Coordinates of C-alpha atoms and ligand atoms in Angstrom, one line a residue:
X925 CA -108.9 -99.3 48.3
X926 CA -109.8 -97.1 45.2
X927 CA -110.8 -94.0 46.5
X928 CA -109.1 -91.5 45.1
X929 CA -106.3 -89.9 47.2
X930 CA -107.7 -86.6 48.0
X931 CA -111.3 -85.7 46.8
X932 CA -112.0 -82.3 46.5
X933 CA -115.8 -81.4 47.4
X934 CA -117.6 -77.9 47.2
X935 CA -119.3 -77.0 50.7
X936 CA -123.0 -76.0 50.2
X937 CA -124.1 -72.8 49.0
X938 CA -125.6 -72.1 52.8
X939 CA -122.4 -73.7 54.2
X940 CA -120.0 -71.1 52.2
X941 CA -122.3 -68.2 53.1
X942 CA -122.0 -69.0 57.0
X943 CA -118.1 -69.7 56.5
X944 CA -117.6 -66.3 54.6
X945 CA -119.9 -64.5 57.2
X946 CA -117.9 -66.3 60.4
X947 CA -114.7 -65.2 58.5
X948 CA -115.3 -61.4 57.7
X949 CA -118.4 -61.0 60.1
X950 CA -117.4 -62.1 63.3
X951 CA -115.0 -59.9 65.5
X952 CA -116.1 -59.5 69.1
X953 CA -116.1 -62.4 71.5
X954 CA -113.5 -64.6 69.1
X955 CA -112.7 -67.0 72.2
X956 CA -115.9 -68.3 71.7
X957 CA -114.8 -70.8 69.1
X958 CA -113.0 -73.2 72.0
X959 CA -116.5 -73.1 73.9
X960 CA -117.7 -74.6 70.6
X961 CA -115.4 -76.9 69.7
X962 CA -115.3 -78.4 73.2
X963 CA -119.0 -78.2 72.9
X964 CA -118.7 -80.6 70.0
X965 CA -116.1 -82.7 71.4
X966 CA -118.4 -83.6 74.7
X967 CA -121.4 -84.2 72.1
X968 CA -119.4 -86.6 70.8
X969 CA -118.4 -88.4 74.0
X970 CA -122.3 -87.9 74.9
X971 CA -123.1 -90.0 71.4
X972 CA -120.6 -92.7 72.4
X973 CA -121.7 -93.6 75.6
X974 CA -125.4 -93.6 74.3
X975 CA -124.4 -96.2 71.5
X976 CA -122.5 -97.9 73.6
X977 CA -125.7 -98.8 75.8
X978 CA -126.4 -100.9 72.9
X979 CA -122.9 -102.4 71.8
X980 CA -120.7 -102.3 74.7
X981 CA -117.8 -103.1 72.0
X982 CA -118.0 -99.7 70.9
X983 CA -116.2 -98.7 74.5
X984 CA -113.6 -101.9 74.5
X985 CA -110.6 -99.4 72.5
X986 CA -109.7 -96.0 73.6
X987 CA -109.9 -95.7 77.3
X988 CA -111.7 -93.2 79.5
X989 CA -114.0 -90.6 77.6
X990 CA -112.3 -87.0 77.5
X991 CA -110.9 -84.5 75.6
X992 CA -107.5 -83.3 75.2
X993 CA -106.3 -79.8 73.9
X994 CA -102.5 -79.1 73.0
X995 CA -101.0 -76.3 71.3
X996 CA -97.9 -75.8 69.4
X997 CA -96.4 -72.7 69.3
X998 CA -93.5 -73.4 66.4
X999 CA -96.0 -74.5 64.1
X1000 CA -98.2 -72.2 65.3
X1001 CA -101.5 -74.7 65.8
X1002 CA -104.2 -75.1 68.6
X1003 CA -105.4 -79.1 68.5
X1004 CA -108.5 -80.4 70.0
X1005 CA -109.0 -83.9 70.5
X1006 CA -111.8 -86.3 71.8
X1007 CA -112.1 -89.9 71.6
X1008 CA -116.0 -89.8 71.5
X1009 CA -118.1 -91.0 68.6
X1010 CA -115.9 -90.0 65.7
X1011 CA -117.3 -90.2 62.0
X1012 CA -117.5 -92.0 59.2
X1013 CA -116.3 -90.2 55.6
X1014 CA -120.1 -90.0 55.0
X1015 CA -121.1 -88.4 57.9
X1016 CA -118.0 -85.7 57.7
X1017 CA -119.5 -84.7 54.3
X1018 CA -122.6 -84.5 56.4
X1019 CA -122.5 -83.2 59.2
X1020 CA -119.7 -80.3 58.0
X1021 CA -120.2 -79.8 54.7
X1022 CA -123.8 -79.6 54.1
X1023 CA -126.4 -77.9 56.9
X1024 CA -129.6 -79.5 56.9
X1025 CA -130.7 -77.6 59.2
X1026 CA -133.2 -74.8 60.1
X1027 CA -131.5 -72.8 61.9
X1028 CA -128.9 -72.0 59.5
X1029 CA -131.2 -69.7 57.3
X1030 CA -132.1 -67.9 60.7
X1031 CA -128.4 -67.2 61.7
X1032 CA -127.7 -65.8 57.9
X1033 CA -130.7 -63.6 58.5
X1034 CA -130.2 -62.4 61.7
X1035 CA -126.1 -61.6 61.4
X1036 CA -127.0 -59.6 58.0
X1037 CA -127.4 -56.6 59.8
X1038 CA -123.8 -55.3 61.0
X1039 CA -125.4 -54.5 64.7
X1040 CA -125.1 -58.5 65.3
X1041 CA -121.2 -59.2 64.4
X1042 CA -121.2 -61.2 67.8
X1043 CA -119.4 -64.6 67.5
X1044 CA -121.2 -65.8 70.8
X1045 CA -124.7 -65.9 68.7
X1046 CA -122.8 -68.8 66.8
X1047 CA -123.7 -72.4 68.8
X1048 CA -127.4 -70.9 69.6
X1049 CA -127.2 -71.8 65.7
X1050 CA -126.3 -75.4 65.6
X1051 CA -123.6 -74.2 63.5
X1052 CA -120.5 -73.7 66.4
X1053 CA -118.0 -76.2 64.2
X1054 CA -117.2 -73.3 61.7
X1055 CA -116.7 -70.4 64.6
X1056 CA -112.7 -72.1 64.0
X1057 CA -112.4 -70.4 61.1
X1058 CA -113.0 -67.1 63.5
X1059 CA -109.6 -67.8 64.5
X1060 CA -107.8 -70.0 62.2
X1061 CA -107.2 -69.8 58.1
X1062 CA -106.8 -73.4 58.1
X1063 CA -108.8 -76.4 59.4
X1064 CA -107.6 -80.0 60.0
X1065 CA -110.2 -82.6 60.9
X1066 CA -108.8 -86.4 61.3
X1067 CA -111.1 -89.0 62.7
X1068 CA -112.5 -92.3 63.1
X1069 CA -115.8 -93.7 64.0
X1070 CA -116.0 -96.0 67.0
X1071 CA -116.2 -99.7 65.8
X1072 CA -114.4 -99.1 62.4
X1073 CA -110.9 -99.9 61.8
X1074 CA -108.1 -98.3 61.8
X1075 CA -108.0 -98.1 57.7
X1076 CA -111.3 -96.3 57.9
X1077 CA -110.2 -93.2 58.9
X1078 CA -110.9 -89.3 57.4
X1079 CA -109.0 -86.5 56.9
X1080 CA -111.2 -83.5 56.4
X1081 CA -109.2 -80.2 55.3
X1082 CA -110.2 -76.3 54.5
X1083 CA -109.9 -72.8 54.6
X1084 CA -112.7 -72.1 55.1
X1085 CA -113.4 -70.9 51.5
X1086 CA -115.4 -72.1 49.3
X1087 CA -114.2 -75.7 49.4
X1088 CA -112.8 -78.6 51.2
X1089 CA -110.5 -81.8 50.5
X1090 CA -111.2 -85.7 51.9
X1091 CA -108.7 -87.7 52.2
X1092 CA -108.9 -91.7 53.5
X1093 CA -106.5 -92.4 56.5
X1094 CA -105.3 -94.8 58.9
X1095 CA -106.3 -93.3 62.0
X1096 CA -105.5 -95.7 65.2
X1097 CA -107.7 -93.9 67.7
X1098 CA -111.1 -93.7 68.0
X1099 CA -112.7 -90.1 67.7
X1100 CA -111.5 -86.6 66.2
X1101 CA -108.8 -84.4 66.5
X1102 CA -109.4 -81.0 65.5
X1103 CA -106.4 -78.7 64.3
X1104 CA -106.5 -75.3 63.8
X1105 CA -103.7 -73.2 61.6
X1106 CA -103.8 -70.1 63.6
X1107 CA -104.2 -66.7 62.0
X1108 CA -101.5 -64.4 62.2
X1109 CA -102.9 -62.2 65.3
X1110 CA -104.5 -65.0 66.8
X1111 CA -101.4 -65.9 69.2
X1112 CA -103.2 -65.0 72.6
X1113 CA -104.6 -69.0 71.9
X1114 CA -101.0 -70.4 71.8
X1115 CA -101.0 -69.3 75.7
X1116 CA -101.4 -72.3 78.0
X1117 CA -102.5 -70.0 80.9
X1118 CA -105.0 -68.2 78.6
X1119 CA -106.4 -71.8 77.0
X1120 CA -107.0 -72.5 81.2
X1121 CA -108.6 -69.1 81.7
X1122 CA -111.0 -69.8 78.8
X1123 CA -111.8 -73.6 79.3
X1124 CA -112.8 -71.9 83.3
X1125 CA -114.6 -69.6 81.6
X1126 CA -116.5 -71.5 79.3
X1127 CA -116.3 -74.9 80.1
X1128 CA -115.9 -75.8 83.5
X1129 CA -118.7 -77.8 83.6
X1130 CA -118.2 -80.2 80.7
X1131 CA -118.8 -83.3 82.0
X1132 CA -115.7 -84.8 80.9
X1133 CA -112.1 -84.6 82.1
X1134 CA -110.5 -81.6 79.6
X1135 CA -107.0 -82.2 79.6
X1136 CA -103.8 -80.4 78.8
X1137 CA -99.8 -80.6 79.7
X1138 CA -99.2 -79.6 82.9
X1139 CA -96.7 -76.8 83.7
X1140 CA -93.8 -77.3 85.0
X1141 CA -91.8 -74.1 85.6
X1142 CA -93.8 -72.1 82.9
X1143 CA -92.7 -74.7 80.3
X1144 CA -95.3 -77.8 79.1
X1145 CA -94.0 -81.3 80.7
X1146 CA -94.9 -84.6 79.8
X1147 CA -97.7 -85.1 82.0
X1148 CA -101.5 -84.3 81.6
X1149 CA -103.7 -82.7 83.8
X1150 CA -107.4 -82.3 83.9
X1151 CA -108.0 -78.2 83.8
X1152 CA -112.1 -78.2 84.3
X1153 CA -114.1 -79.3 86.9
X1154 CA -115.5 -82.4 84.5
X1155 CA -118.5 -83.4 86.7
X1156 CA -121.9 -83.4 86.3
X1157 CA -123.2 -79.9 88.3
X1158 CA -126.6 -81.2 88.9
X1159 CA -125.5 -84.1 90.8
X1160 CA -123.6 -82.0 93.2
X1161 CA -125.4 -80.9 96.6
X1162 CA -127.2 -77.5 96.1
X1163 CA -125.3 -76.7 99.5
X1164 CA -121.8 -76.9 97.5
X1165 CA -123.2 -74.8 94.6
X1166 CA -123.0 -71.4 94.0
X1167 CA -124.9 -69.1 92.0
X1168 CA -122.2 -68.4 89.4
X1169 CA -121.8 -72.5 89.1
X1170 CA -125.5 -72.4 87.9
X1171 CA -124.9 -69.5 85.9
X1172 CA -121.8 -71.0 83.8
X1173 CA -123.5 -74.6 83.7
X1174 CA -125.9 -72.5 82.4
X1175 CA -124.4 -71.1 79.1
X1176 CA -122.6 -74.4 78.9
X1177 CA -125.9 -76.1 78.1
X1178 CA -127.8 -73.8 76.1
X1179 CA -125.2 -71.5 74.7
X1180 CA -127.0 -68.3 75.5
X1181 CA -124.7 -66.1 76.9
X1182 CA -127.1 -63.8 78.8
X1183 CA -127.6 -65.3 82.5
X1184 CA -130.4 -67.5 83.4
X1185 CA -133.5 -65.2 85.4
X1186 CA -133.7 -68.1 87.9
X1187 CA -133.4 -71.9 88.3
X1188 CA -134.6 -74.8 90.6
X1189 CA -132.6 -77.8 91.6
X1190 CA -134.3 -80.8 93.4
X1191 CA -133.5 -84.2 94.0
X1192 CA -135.8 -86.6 94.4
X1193 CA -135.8 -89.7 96.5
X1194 CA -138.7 -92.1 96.5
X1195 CA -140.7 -94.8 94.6
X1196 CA -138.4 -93.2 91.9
X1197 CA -135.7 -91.2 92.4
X1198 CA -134.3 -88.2 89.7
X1199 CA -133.4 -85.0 89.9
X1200 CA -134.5 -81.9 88.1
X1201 CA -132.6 -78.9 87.7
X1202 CA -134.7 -76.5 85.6
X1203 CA -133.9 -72.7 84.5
X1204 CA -135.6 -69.9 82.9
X1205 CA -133.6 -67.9 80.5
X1206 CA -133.8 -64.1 80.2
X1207 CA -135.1 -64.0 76.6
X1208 CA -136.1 -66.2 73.5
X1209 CA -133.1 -67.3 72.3
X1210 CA -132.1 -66.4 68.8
X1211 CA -132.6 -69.5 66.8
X1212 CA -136.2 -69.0 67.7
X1213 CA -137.6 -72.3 68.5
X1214 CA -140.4 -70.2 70.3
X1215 CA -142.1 -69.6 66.5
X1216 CA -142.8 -73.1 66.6
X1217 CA -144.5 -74.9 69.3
X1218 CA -143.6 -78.6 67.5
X1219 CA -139.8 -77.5 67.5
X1220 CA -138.9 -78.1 71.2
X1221 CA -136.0 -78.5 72.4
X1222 CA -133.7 -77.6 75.7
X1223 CA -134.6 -80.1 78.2
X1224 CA -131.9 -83.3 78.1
X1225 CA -133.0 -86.3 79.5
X1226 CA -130.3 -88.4 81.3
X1227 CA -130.4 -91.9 82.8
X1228 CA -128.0 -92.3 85.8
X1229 CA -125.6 -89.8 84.0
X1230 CA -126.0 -91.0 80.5
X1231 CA -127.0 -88.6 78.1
X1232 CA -129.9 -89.9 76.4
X1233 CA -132.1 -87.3 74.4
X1234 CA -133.3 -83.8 74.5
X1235 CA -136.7 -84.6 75.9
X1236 CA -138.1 -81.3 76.0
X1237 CA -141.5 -82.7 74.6
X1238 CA -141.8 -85.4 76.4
X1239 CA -141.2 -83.8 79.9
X1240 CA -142.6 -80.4 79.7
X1241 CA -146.2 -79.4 78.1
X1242 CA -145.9 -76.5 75.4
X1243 CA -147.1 -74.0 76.9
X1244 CA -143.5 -74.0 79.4
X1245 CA -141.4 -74.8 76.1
X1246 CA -139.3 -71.9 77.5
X1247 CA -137.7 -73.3 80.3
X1248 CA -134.2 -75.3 79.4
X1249 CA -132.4 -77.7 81.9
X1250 CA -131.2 -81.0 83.1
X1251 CA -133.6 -84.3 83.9
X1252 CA -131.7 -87.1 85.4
X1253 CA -133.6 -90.3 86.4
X1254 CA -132.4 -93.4 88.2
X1255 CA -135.2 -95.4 87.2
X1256 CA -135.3 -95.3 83.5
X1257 CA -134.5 -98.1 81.1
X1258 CA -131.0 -97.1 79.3
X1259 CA -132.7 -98.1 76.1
X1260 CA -135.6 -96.1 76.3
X1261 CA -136.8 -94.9 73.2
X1262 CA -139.3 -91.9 72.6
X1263 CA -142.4 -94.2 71.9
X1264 CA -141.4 -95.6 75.9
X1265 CA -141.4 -92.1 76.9
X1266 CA -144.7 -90.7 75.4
X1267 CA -146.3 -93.6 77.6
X1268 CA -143.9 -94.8 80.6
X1269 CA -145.5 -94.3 84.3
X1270 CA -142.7 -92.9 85.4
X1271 CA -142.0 -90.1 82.9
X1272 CA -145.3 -88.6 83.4
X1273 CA -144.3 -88.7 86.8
X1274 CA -141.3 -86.8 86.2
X1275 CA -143.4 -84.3 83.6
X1276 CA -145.7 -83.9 86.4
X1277 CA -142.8 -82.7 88.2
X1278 CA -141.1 -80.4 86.0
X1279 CA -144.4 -78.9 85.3
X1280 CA -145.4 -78.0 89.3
X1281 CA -141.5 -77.0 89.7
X1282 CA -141.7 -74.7 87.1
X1283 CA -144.6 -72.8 88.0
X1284 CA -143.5 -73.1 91.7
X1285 CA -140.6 -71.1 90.0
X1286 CA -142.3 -68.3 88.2
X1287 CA -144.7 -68.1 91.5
X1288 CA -141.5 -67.7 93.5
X1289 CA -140.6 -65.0 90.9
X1290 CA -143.8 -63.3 90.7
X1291 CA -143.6 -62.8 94.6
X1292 CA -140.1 -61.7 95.3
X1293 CA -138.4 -60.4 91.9
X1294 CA -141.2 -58.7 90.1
X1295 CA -138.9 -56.6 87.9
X1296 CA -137.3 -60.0 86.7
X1297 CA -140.8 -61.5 86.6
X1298 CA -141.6 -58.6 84.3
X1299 CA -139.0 -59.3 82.4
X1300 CA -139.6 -62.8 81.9
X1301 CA -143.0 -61.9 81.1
X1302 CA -142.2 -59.6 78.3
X1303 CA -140.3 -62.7 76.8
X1304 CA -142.5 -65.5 77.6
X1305 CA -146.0 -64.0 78.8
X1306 CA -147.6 -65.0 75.8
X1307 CA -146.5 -68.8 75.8
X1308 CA -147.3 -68.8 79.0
X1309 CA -150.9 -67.6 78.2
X1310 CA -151.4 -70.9 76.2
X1311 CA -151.5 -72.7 79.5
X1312 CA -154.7 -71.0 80.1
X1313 CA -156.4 -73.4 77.0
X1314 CA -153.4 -76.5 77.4
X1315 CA -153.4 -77.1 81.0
X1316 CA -156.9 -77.2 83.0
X1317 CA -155.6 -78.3 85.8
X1318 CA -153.3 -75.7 86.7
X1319 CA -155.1 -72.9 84.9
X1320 CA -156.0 -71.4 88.3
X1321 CA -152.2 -70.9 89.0
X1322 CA -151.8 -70.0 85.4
X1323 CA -154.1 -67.3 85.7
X1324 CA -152.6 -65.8 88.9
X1325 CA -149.5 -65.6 87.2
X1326 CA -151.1 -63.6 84.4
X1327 CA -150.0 -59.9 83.8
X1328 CA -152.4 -57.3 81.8
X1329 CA -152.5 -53.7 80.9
X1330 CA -155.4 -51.8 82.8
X1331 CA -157.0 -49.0 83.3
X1332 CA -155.8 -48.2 86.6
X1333 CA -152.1 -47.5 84.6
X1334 CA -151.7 -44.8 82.1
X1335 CA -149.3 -46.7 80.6
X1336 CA -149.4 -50.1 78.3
X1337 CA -147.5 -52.3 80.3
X1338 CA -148.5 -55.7 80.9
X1339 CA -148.4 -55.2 85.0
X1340 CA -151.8 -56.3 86.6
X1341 CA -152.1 -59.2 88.1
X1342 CA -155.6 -60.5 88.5
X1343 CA -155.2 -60.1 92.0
X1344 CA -154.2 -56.7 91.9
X1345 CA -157.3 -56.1 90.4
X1346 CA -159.7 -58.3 92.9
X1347 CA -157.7 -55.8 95.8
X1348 CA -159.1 -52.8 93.9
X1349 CA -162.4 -53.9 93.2
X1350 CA -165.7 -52.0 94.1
X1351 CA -167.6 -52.8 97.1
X1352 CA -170.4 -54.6 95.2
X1353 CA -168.5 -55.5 92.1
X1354 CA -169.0 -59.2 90.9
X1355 CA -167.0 -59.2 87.7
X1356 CA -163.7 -59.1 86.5
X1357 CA -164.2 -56.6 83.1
X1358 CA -162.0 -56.7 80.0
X1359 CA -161.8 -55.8 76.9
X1360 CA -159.5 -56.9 74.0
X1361 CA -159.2 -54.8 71.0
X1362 CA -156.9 -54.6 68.2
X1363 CA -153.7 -52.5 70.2
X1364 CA -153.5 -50.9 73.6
X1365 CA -154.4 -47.7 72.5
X1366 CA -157.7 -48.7 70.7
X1367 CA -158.6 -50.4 73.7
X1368 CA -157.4 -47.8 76.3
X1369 CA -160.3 -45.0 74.1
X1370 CA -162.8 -47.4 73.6
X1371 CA -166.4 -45.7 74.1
X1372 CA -166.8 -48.4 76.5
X1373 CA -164.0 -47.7 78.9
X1374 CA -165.7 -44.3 79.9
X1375 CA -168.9 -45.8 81.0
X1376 CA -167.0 -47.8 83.2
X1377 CA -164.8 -45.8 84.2
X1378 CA -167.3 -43.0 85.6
X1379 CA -168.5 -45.9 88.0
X1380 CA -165.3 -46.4 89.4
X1381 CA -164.3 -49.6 87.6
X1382 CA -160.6 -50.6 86.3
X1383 CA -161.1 -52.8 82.9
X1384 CA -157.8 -55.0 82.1
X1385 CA -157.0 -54.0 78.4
X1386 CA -155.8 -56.7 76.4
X1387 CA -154.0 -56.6 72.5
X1388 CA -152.1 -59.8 72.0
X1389 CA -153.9 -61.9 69.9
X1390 CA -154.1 -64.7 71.8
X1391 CA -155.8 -62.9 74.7
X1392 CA -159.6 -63.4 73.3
X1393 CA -158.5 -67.0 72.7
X1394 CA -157.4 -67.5 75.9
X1395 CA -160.0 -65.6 77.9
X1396 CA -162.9 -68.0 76.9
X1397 CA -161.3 -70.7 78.6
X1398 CA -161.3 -68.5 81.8
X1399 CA -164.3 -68.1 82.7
X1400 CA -163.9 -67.8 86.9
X1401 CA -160.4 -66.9 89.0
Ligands
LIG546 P1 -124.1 -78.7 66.5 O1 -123.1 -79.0 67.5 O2 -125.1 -77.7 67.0 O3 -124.8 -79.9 65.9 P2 -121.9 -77.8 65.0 O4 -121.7 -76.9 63.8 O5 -121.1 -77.4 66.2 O6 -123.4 -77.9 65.3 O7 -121.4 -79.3 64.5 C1 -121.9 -79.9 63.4 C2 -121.9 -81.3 63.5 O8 -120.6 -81.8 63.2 C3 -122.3 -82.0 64.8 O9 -123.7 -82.1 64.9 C4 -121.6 -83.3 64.7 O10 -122.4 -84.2 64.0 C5 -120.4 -83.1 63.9 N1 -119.2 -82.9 64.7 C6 -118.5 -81.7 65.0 N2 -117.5 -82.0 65.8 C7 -117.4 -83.3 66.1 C8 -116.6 -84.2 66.9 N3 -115.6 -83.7 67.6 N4 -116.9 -85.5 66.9 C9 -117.9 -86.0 66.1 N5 -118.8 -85.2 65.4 C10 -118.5 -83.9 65.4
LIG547 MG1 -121.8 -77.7 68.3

């Protein structure tokens, strides 16, 4: 081998910006770095078992997928380790020293402002691997890829400044162990009964087994034992469920750490069977995949509890991009690839679903929780609204599910449904009037208005822009 000992490699500009914001930005919510780090570590089990699909060897060394955490509390280090995917010294250079990714010019823009120091705005980012340096000054990363040898493995090493060192390895074990050099005031993570408390706050619902020593009076034995509850939620019996196991599976999956507004949870037995569990979050999240309507993501698609791909495209139309969640079909070829989904029977089966789920959802909502449904609406009224043009089929139920400022309020409120307004109409009245303008307020003393008004009839007032767009495609309710 004539690689150099130890390489030492600048991170990227963007990479150095995010590291010095994590380090001097971020102070509330610091626990949130193990959330992330797990996070990782069951992405990387996730990636295995997907490659594995196509090369069984891949599984042959390294036993049962999980991940392990350990402290130390002489040399004062907190150590995560899975034996998922691992990675090669290309893809460490990669994947942590560079950000090719969009989101990263978002999160630099939207923790500029000192009202957003929050560490838990971190994973929404796609950038949770440097929330360690949150907590630690130092950062140890050894691993292997699955499938390579032993001699192939990388030792990744920073703190967190401006810089980072590479170093070639043997490395027995497939996947990565993660060390962190604590800070000096970061001791609370040394605790064994506070690592529990936070992997049962935060990750209970990882999918895989997270273990660490078990106890034995006070002191760490020899023996592990698996601290979360390691299976996947959906698969459990809604019966067996409660509401704050959806809520935590929740933020597990998306990494938004307000609560969902509502979920649904079916299974489906049949010709095919799957099952769909589907949420609706309170607001956009704040990497802002709503600005783009080709930038979906946050619906995973799993085949008999193999993690697959997110699938948001494929199984939702784009005018319910909103809704994030869990899609696990028996039925599915393993090695589906998207091409198979765009066209396969069965997914548009399944799409089908999701689609008459979710609005059987926001129905649901409409009906029994309009204060949530208002908020929702504030949020996600507008992508909603594109179903009115995207989806003829279900434009009817769209439209009911439509809310709009009106006369009949003094305020500008998006409240009205369009059957609040049929329930106030005039005896005699055979239309539904509207009128968009530029804002509330120059539709609300639109010359117009008064005419009507003087006979009696409400007028819905309408200022988003896509209201006129979406008006001439509804021409009847
Ligand atoms: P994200 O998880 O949203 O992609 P992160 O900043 O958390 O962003 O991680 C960056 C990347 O580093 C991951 O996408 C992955 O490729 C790689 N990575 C981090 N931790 C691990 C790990 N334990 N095993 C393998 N790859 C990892
Ligand atoms: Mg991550």
């Amino acid at each position: 081998m004539t690689e150099a000992a130890t390489q030492t490699l600048p991170f990227e500009a963007e990479v150095s910006q995010v590291l010095h914001l994590v380090t001097h930005a971020l102070y509330s919510h610091k626990d949130v770095f193990l959330r992330e780090l797990i996070s990782n570590a069951s992405d990387a089990c996730d990636k295995l078992r997907f490659e594995a699909i196509a090369q069984p060897g891949l599984m042959a060394e390294g036993g049962e997928l999980g991940i392990e955490i350990r402290w130390d509390k002489d040399a004062r280090t907190l150590t995560i380790t899975d034996n998922g995917i691992g990675m090669s010294r290309d893809e460490v250079i990669e994947n942590i020293g560079t950000i090719a990714r969009s989101g990263t010019r978002k999160f630099l823009e939207s923790l500029s402002g000192d009202a957003r120091a929050d560490s838990r705005l971190i994973g929404q980012f796609g950038v949770g691997f440097y929330s360690a340096f949150v907590v630690a000054d130092r950062v140890t990363l050894e691993t292997r890829r699955a499938g390579a040898t032993a001699a192939d493995g990388v030792r990744w090493s920073s703190d967190g400044s401006s810089a980072y060192t590479l170093e070639t390895i043997q490395h027995a074990a497939r996947g990565t162990t993660l060390t962190l050099h604590l800070k000096p005031d970061e001791d609370e993570f040394l605790d064994p009964w506070r690592l529990r408390e936070l992997v049962k706050k935060y990750s209970e619902h990882i999918g895989f087994p997270i273990r660490m020593l078990k106890l034995v009076e006070g002191k760490p034995g020899d023996a592990l034992e698996t601290v979360n509850h390691a299976a996947a939620l959906w698969t459990q019996p809604r019966s067996e469920l409660k509401d704050e196991d959806y809520q935590s599976f929740y933020k597990t999956l998306t990494h938004d750490f307000n609560a969902p507004l509502a979920w649904t949870h079916n299974r489906v037995e049949g010709k095919q069977s799957y099952t769909l569990l589907l949420y609706l979050p309170e607001k956009p999240p704040f990497d802002a995949l709503f600005s783009g309507r080709d930038e979906r993501k946050g619906l995973k698609l799993y085949i008999r509890r193999v993690f697959i791909m997110d699938a948001s495209e494929q199984l939702l139309p784009a005018y319910l991009r909103f809704v994030r969640g869990v899609v696990d079909s028996d039925d599915l070829p393993l090695n589906v690839s998207r091409e198979i989904l765009q066209e396969n029977r069965l997914v548009s089966q399944i799409r089908a679903a999701c689609c008459k789920r979710t609005l059987d959802l926001l129905d649901r909502l409409a009906r029994d929780e309009a204060p949530r449904y208002a908020e929702f609406y504030k949020s996600f009224g507008n992508v909603l609204k594109e179903g009115i043009v995207e989806d003829s089929d279900n434009r009817e139920r769209i439209a009911g599910l439509l809310r709009f400022a009106s006369t009949h309020h003094s305020d500008a409120t998006q409240s009205v449904s369009l059957d609040d307004y049929i329930g106030r109409m005039q005896a005699g009245q055979e239309s539904i009037y509207y009128l968009t303008a530029e804002s509330w307020a120059a539709a609300r003393h639109s010359a117009q208005i008064e005419a009507l008004a003087a006979r009696g009839i409400e007028v819905l007032l309408m200022s988003e822009r896509i209201d006129e767009w979406a008006m001439q495609y509804l021409s009847e309710y």
